[in-house]
Every structure is written in structure tokens, then in C-alpha cells.
Short mmCIF file of C-alpha atoms and ligand atoms in Angstrom, two decimals:
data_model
loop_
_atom_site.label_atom_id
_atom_site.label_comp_id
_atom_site.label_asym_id
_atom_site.label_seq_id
_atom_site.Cartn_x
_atom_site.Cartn_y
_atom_site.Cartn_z
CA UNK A 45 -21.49 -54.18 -1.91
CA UNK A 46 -22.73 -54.58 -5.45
CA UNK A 47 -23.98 -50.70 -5.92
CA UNK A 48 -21.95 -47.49 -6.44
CA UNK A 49 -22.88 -44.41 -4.08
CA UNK A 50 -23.85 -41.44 -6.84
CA UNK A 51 -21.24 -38.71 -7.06
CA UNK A 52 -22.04 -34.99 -6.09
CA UNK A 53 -25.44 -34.10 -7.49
CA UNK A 54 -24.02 -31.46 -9.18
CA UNK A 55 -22.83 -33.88 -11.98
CA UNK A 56 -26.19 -34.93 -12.93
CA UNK A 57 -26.49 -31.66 -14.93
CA UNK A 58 -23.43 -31.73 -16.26
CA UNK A 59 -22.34 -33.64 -19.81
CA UNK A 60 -18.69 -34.10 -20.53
CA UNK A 61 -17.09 -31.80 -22.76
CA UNK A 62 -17.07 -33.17 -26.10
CA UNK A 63 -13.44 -33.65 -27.42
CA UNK A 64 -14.50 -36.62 -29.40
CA UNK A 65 -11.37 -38.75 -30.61
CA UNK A 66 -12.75 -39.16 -34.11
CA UNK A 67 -9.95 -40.21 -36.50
CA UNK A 68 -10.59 -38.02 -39.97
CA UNK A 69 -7.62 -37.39 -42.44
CA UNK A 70 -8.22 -33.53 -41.95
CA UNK A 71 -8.78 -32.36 -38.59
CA UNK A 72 -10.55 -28.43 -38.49
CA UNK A 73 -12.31 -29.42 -35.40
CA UNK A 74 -10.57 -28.37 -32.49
CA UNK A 75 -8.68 -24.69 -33.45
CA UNK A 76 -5.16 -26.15 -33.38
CA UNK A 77 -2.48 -24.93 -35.63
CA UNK A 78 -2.49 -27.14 -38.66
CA UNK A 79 1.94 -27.17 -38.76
CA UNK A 80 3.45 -28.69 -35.54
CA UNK A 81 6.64 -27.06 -34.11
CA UNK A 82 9.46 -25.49 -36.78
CA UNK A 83 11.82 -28.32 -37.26
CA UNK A 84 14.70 -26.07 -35.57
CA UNK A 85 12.21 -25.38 -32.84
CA UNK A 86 12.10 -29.44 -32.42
CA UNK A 87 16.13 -29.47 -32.68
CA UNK A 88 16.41 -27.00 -29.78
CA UNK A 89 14.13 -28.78 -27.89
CA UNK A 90 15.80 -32.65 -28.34
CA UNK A 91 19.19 -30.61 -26.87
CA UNK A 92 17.88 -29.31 -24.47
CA UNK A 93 16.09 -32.76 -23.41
CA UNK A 94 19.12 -34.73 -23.85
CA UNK A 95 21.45 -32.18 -22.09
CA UNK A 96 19.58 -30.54 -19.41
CA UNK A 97 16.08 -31.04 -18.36
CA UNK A 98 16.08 -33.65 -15.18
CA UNK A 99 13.36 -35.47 -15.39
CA UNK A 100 13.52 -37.68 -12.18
CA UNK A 101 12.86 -34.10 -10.53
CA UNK A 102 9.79 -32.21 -9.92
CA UNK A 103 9.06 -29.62 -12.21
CA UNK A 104 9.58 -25.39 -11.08
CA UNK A 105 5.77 -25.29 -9.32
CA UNK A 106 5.65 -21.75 -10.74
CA UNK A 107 7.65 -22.37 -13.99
CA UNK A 108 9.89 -19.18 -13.38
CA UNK A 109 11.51 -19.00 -16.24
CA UNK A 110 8.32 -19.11 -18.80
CA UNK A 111 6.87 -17.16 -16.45
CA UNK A 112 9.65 -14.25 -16.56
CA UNK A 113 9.85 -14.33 -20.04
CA UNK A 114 5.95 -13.83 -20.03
CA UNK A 115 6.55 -11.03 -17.61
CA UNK A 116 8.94 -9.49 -19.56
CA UNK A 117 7.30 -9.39 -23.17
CA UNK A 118 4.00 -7.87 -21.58
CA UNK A 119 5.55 -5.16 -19.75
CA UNK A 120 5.03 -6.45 -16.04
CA UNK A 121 6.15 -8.59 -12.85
CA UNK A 122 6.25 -12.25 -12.86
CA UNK A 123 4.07 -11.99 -9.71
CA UNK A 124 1.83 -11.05 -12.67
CA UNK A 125 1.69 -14.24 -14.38
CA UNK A 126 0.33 -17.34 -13.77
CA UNK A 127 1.40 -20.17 -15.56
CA UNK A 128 -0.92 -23.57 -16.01
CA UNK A 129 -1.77 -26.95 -17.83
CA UNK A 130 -3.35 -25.47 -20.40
CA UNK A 131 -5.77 -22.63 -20.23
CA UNK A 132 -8.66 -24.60 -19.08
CA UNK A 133 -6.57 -25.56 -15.88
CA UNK A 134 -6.34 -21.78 -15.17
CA UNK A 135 -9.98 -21.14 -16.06
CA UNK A 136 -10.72 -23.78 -12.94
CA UNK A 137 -8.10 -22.29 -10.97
CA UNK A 138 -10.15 -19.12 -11.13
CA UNK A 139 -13.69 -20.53 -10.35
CA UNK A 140 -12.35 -22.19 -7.42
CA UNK A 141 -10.56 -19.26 -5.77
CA UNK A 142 -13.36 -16.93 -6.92
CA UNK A 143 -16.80 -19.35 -7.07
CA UNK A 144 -18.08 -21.95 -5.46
CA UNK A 145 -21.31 -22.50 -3.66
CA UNK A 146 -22.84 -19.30 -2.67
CA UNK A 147 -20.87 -17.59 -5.33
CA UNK A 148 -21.63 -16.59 -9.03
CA UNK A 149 -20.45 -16.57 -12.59
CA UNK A 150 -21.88 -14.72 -15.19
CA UNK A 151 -21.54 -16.77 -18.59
CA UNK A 152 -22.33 -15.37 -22.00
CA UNK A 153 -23.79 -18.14 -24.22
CA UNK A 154 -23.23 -19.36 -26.60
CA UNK A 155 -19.74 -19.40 -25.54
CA UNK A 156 -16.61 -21.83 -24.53
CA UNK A 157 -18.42 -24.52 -22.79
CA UNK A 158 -15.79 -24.91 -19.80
CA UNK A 159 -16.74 -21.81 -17.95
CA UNK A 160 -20.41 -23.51 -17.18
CA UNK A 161 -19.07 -27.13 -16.95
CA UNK A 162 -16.60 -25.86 -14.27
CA UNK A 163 -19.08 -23.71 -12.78
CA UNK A 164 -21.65 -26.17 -12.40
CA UNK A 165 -19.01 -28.94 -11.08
CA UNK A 166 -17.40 -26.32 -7.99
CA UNK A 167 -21.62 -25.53 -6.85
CA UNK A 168 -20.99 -22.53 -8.54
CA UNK A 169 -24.37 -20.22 -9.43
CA UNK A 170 -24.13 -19.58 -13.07
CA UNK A 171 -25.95 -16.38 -14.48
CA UNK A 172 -26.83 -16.56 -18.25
CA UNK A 173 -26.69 -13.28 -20.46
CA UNK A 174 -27.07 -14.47 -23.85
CA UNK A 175 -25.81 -13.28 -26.58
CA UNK A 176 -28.00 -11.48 -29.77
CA UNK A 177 -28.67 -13.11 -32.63
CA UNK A 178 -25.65 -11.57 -33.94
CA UNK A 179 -23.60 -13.04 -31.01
CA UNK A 180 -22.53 -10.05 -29.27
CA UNK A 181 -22.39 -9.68 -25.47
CA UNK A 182 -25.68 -7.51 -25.11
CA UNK A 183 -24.18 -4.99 -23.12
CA UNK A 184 -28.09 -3.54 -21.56
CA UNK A 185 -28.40 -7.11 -20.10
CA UNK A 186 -24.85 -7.46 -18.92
CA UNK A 187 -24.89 -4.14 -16.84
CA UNK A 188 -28.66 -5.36 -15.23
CA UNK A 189 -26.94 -8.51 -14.21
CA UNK A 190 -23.91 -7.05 -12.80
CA UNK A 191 -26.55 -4.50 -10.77
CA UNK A 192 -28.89 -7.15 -9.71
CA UNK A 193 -27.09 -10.37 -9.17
CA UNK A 194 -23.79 -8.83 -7.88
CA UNK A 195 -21.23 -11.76 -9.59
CA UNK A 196 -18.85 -12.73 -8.83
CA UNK A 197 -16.68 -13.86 -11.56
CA UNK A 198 -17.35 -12.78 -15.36
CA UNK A 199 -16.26 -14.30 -17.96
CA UNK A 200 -15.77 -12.94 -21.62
CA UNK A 201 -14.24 -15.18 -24.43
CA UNK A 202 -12.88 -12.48 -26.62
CA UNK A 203 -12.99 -13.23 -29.46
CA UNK A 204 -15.62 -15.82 -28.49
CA UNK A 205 -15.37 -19.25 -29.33
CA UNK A 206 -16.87 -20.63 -31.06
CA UNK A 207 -18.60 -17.50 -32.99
CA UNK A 208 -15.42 -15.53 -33.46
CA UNK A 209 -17.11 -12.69 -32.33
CA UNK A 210 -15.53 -9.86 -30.87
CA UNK A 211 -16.55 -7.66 -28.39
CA UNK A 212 -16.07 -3.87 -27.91
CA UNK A 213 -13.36 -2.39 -25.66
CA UNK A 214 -15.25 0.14 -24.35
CA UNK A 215 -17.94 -2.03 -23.02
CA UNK A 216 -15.44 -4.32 -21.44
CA UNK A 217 -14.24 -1.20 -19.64
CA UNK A 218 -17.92 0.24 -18.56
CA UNK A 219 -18.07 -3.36 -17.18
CA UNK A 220 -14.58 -3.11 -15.59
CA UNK A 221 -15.90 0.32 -13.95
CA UNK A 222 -19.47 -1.16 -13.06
CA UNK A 223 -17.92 -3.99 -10.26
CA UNK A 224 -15.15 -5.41 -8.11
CA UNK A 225 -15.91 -8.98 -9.90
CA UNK A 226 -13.01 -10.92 -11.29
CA UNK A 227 -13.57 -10.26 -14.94
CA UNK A 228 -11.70 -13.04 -17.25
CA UNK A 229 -11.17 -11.83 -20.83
CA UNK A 230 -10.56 -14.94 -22.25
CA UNK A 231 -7.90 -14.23 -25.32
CA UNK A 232 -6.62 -17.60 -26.55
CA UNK A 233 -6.86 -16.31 -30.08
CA UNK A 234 -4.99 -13.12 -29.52
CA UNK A 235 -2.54 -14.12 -31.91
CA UNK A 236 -5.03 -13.68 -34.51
CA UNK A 237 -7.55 -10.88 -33.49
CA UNK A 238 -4.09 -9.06 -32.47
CA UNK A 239 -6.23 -6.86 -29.70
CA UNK A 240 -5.98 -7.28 -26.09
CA UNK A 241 -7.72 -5.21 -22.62
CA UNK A 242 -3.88 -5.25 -21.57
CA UNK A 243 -3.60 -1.73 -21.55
CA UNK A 244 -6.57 -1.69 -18.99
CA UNK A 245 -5.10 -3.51 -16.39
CA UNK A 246 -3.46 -1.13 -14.45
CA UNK A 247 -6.10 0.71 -14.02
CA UNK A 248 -8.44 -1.89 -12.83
CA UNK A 249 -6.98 -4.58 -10.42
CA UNK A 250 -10.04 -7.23 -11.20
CA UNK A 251 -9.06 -7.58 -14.94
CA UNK A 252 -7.67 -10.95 -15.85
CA UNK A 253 -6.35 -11.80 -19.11
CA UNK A 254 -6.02 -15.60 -20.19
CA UNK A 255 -3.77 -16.73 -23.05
CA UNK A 256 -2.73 -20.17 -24.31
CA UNK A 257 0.15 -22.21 -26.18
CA UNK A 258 -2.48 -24.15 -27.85
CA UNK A 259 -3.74 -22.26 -30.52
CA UNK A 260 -1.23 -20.03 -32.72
CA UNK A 261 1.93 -21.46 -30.70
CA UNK A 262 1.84 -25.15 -31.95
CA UNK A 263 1.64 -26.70 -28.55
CA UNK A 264 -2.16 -27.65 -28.01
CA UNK A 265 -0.05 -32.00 -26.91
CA UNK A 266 1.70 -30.03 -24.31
CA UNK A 267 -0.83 -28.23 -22.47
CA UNK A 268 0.52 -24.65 -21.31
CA UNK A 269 -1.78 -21.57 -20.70
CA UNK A 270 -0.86 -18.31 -18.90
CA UNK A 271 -2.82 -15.48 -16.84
CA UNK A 272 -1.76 -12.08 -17.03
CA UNK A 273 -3.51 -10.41 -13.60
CA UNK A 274 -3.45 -8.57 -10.49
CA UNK A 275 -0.68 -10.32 -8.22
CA UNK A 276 -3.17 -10.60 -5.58
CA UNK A 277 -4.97 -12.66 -8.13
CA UNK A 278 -2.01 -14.70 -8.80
CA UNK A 279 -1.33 -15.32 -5.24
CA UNK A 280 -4.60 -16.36 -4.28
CA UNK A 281 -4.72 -18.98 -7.32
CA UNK A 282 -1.49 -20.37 -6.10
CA UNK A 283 -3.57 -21.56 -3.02
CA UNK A 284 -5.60 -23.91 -5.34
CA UNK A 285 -3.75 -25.32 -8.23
CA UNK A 286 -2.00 -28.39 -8.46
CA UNK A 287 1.84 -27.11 -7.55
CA UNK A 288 2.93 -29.33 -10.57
CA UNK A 289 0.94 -29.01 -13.36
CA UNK A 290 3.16 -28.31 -15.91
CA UNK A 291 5.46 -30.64 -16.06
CA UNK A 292 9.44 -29.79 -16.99
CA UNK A 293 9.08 -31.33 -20.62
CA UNK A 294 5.86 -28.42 -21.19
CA UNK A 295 8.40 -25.83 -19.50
CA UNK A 296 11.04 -26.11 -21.59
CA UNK A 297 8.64 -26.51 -25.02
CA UNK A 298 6.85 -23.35 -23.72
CA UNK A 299 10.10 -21.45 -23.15
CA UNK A 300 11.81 -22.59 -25.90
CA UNK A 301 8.78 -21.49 -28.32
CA UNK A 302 8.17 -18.25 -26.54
CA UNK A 303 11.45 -17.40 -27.11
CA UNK A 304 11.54 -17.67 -30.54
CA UNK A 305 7.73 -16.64 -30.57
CA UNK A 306 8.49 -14.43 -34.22
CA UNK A 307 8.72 -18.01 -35.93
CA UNK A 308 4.61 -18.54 -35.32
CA UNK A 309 4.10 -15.08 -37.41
CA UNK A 310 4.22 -16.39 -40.78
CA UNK A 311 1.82 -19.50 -39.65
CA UNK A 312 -0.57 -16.04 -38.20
CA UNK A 313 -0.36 -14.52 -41.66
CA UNK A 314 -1.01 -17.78 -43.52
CA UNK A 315 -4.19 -18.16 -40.88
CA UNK A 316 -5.03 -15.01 -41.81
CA UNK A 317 -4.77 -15.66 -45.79
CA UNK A 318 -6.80 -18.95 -45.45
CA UNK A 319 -9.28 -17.74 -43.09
CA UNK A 320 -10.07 -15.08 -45.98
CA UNK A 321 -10.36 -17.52 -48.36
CA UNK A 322 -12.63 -19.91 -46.36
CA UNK A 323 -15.03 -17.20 -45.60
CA UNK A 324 -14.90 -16.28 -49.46
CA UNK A 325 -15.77 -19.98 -50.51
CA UNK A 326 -18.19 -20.72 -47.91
CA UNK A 327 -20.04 -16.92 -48.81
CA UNK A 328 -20.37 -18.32 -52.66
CA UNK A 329 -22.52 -21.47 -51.20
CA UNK A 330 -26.50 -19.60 -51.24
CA UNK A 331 -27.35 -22.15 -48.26
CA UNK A 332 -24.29 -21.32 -46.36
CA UNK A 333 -24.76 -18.04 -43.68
CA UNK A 334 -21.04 -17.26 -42.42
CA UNK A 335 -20.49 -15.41 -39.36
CA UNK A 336 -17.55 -13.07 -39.64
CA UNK A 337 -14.36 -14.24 -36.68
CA UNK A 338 -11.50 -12.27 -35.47
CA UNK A 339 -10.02 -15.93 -34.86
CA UNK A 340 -8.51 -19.14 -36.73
CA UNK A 341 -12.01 -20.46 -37.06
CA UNK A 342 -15.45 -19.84 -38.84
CA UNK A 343 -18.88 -20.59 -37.69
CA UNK A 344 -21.56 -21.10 -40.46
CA UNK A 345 -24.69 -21.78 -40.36
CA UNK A 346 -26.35 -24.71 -43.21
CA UNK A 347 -29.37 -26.59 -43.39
CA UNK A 348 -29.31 -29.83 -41.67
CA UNK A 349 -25.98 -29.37 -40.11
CA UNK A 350 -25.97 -32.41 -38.35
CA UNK A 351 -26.08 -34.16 -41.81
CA UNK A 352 -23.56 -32.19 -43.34
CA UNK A 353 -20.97 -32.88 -40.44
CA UNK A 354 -21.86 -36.57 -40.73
CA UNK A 355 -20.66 -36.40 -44.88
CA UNK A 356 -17.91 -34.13 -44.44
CA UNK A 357 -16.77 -37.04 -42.19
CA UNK A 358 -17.66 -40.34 -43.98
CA UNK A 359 -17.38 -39.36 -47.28
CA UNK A 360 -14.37 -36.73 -47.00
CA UNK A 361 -13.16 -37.53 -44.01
CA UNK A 362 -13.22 -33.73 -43.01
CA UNK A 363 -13.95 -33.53 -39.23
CA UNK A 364 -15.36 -30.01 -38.12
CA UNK A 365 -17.26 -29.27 -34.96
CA UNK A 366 -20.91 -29.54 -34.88
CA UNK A 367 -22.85 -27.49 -32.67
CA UNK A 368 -26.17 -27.81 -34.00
CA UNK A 369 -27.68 -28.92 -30.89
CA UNK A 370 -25.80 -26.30 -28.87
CA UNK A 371 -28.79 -23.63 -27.77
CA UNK A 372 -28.26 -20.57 -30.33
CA UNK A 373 -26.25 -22.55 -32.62
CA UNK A 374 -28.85 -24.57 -34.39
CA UNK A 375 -27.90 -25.81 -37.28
CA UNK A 376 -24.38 -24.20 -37.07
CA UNK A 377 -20.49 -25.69 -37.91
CA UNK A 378 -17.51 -24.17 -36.88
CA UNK A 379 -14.42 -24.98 -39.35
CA UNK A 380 -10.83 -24.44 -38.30
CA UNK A 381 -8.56 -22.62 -40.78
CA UNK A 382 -6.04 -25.20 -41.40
CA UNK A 383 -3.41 -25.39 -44.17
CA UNK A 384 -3.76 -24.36 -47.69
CA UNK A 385 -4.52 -27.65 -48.96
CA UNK A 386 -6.94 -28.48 -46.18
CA UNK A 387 -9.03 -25.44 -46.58
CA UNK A 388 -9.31 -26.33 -50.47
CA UNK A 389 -10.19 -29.91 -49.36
CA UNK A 390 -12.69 -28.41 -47.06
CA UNK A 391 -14.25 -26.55 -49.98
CA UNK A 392 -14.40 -28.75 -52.50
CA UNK A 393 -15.99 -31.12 -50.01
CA UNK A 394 -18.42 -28.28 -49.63
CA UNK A 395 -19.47 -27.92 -52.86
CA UNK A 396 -19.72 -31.31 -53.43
CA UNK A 397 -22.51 -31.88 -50.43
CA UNK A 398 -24.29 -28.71 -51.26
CA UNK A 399 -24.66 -30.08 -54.84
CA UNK A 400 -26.01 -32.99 -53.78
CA UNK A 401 -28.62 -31.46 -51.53
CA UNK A 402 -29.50 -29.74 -53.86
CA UNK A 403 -30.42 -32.37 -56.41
CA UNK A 404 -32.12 -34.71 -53.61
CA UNK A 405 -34.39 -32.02 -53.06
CA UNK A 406 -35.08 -31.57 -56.33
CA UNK A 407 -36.03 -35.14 -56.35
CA UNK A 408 -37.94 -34.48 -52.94
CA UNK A 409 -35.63 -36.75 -51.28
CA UNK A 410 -33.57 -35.56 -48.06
CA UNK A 411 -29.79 -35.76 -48.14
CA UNK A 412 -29.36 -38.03 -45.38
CA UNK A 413 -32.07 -40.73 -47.20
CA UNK A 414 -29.95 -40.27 -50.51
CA UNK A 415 -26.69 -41.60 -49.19
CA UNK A 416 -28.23 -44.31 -47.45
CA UNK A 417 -29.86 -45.37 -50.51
CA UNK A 418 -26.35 -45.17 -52.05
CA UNK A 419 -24.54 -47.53 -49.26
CA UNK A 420 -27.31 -50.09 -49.64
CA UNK A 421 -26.76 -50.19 -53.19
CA UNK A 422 -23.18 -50.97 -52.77
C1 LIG B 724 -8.53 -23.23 -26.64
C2 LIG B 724 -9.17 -22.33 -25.64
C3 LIG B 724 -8.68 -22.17 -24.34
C4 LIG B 724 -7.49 -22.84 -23.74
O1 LIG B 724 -7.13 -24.00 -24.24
P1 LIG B 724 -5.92 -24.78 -23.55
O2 LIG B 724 -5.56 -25.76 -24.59
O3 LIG B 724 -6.46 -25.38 -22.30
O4 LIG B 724 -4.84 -23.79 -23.28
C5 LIG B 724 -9.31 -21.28 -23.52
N1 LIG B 724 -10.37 -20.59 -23.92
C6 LIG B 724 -10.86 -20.71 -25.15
C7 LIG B 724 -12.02 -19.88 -25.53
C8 LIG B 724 -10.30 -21.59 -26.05
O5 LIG B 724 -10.82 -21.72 -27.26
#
């Protein structure tokens, strides 16, 4: 044969999701935390690799001992707790148990991309409620879709990525009251918003709370995310994962930094500092519209975003996330809130491309045109 059968049709409307591996000095483009693991975290760790982690052996399918420990500091069962490769394994985990054709997922754009991408990829229906011009979930259109399209999975990123945005308890809980759905509140930044529907799910069975090791727990390389829900929930995703996801070396990380989880409080509070400070600097800029976030990242909005993203990246070697041609985010950036010294980076950068704007359209030239006239003259 010298063709290729196409794959499912379902693909054709789907575009990867854009982790681009673009090498920049200062990464702020993917929400990690900008400090890898304490160096005694990374001592513990070596021991325990040298000493007593068999690698020749499968991994724990359910890594039991995160997964008690995870039990144990949110007041529950490990029956309760699921325990995956990363967050966004979990978040397919749940579309496949709970989707598929036939089935449907309410998605609140804009949003994390994953929860379309993996609904489109399973034949899962997806039912758009987007979010006001503010960002937040409009709760009137929520409540009409949950009445007329009967989901079956909902999905809130809370706060949402990328917009930081959070949304109001009691609105998550008339939605908890209004159906038997799976409802996902999405909480991978709950080390920085500090709020959580936790308290909720005892009351309602089909409340699901995802968290990650990615984000404030230094451990985005190793891929570990956990699910706090129902243990029917957790049973029935056990019939769909991959038994051995998370592999012995991510186990013992995970543990090890859960453990000693108080370490990753300072690196919250400095988060917390910077973020401040970014939203100050960026507020000063009169082109630049900043959205306030409960998270480790800001979204802001600036003319010709596209442009900007392109010099923070050449000429700074700043790489942020552009989502100017993500519907509702025209024209946006989201920045992470890295390290003292890259957030003043970041700003100075700022101010240095605003400037320049500014003078090329004084001149009636656009920014874009002016550097390029600048390379050529090189
Ligand atoms: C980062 C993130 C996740 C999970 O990331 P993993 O690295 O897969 O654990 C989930 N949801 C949102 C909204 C995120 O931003």
C-alpha cells in the first residue's frame, strides 16, 4: 500500500494541545513553579532511590501510600482518592467512564482546553456555556443547560485557567443540587486561591475535586495529579485507567513532597508577593487591561498581542502564552508569576515594547513593521 487509512473522524476537529517546546531564557508560559524541588527534598529523594525503590518492578497500580497520605490530610478514605499521571490523565479517566458517544460534557469557555480536546477525541457531545465578558460561569445559562440538555459530566476549572477567575460557591452548590451529573471542580491552583468545594462533598456524592503536583508542588517533570471523590467514582475510574501510570520514581517524589508539603508555603507566599506586583506593573501600562486571578498566573489583554508575544520572545527571550486567537481571548496573554527576578525581567521587557509601540505609532508605523525594519538594517 502507499496510502494511510484516516484515523477516527473525530480527530479532524481536533488540534493538538499547544505545549510548544520553545526554548526562552524565562519561561512564564506554562504555570509551573519557577524553584524546582528544596535541595533536602532532592537529598531525601536520591536515598530513597538508591536504597529502596525497585525499579525492575511494577509500580503500586493505586499508589497506596500517596494515596493514604492524600486520604489522610483531607479528612477521608483512600477509596476516596484517585491517584494519576498528572491531572490531565485523570481528567480523561473521567470522560471515559462518564462520556463517550451518546453522552455529554458541559464546557465553560474560555477555559482549560483538555476538557473539549478529550471530549471531542472519546465521541463525546460537548455543550458550550460561555463565559461573560468578565469570564464568569454565567450561572442563568448554566442552570438552562443542565435543564435542557441533561449532561452528563460538568466541568468547572476553579479558578479557571487561563483567566484566573473564580467562581462562586454557592452557585457551584445550586448546580450540585440541580443534577446527578459528575461535576469536576477542577482546583490545580488551590494552593494559591486557598478555597476548595471540599466541604460539599459529603453532601453530594457527584462532586469531584481534581488537584495536581504540577503547579505549587514543584513536580510539573513527574506528572502526578489526584481526585478527591465519591468511592463509587473512584472505583468506576479504576475500570479505565492505565493500572501503571505513575510510575514508582513519581510515587516516591509525590510522597516524599507531600510529606513535607509545609516546605512549598513560602514558594505560595512569594507567588502571592509577585503576583501582586505583576498585576501592579502591568496596571501602570494605559494599553495593558489586567484581569484579576486567584492563581499563579495573569491574563491581560494588549493591542496586537500576537506581536507582543513574538518580542517578548525574540528580543527578551520572555516566553508567555498567547491566546489571542483563542475565541474570547482576543488579543489576550497570560504571564506566569515566576521568581522575583523574572517578574522584573518580565516588566521591564514590558515597558520597553509598550514604549516602542508607542513611538511607531506616533510615526504611523506598526510595531511589527518597525522591528523588521530594524533586522534588515543589521
Ligand atoms: C495544570 C492543570 C491541570 C493538571 O495538570 P497536570 O500537570 O496534568 O497535573 C489540570 N487542570 C488545569 C486547569 C490546569 O491548569
Amino acid at each position: 500500500m502507499d496510502r494511510l487509512r484516516q484515523p477516527r473522524p473525530e480527530l479532524g476537529d481536533i488540534s493538538p494541545y499547544d505545549a510548544k517546546d520553545v526554548r526562552a531564557e524565562v519561561n512564564l508560559s506554562a504555570n509551573e513553579n519557577p524553584h524546582n524541588l528544596p535541595g533536602e527534598l532532592l537529598e531525601k529523594l536520591a536515598d530513597r532511590v538508591r536504597f529502596d525503590v525497585p525499579f525492575n518492578r511494577y509500580p503500586d497500580p493505586m499508589a497506596t501510600r500517596l494515596r493514604e497520605l492524600i486520604a489522610e490530610a483531607n479528612g477521608l478514605d483512600a477509596a476516596n482518592v484517585l491517584v494519576g499521571n498528572g491531572g490531565d490523565e485523570i481528567i480523561l479517566d473521567i470522560i471515559l467512564a462518564w462520556g463517550g458517544p451518546g453522552r455529554k460534557l458541559v464546557d465553560m469557555p474560555p477555559t482549560f482546553a483538555m476538557y473539549g480536546i478529550d471530549a471531542r477525541m472519546t465521541g463525546t457531545r460537548v455543550v458550550e456555556v460561555p463565559r461573560t465578558p468578565e469570564f464568569e460561569v454565567d450561572g442563568p445559562a448554566l442552570m438552562r443547560a443542565v435543564a435542557e440538555q441533561d449532561p452528563d459530566i460538568i466541568v468547572v476549572s476553579n479558578p479557571n485557567n487561563p483567566t484566573g477567575t473564580m467562581t462562586p460557591e454557592t452557585l457551584l452548590i445550586d448546580l450540585l443540587e440541580a443534577t446527578d451529573a459528575l461535576v469536576l471542580a477542577d482546583e490545580a491552583y488551590f494552593e494559591f486561591s486557598r478555597q476548595t468545594m471540599r466541604p460539599h462533598m459529603s453532601r453530594h456524592p457527584n462532586l469531584a475535586i481534581l488537584r495536581t503536583f504540577s503547579k505549587a508542588f514543584s513536580l510539573a517533570g513527574l506528572r502526578a495529579g489526584y481526585l478527591l471523590a465519591d468511592t463509587t467514582v473512584v472505583s468506576e475510574l479504576t475500570k479505565v485507567r492505565q493500572p501503571y501510570s505513575v510510575n514508582r520514581f513519581t510515587q516516591v517524589a509525590a510522597e516524599l513532597a507531600f510529606r513535607d508539603r509545609v516546605v512549598f508555603e513560602a514558594g505560595v507566599r512569594e507567588a502571592m508577593r509577585n503576583r501582586d506586583r505583576l498585576v501592579h506593573g502591568l496596571s501602570q501600562m494605559a494599553e495593558v487591561a489586567v484581569f484579576p486571578s486567584e492563581a499563579n498566573y495573569i491574563l491581560f489583554r494588549i493591542d496586537q498581542a500576537a506581536a507582543v508575544w513574538r518580542d517578548l520572545l525574540h528580543d527578551h527571550s520572555i516566553l508567555v502564552r498567547d491566546f489571542s486567537r483563542t475565541p474570547g481571548l482576543e488579543d489576550c496573554l497570560r504571564v506566569t508569576v515566576g521568581s522575583e527576578e523574572e517578574v522584573d525581567r518580565f516588566l521591564k521587557a514590558m515597558d520597553e515594547i509598550v514604549a516602542r509601540k508607542h513611538a511607531s505609532a506616533h510615526f504611523g508605523i506598526n510595531a511589527t513593521a518597525n522591528r523588521h525594519l530594524e533586522r534588515s538594517g543589521e
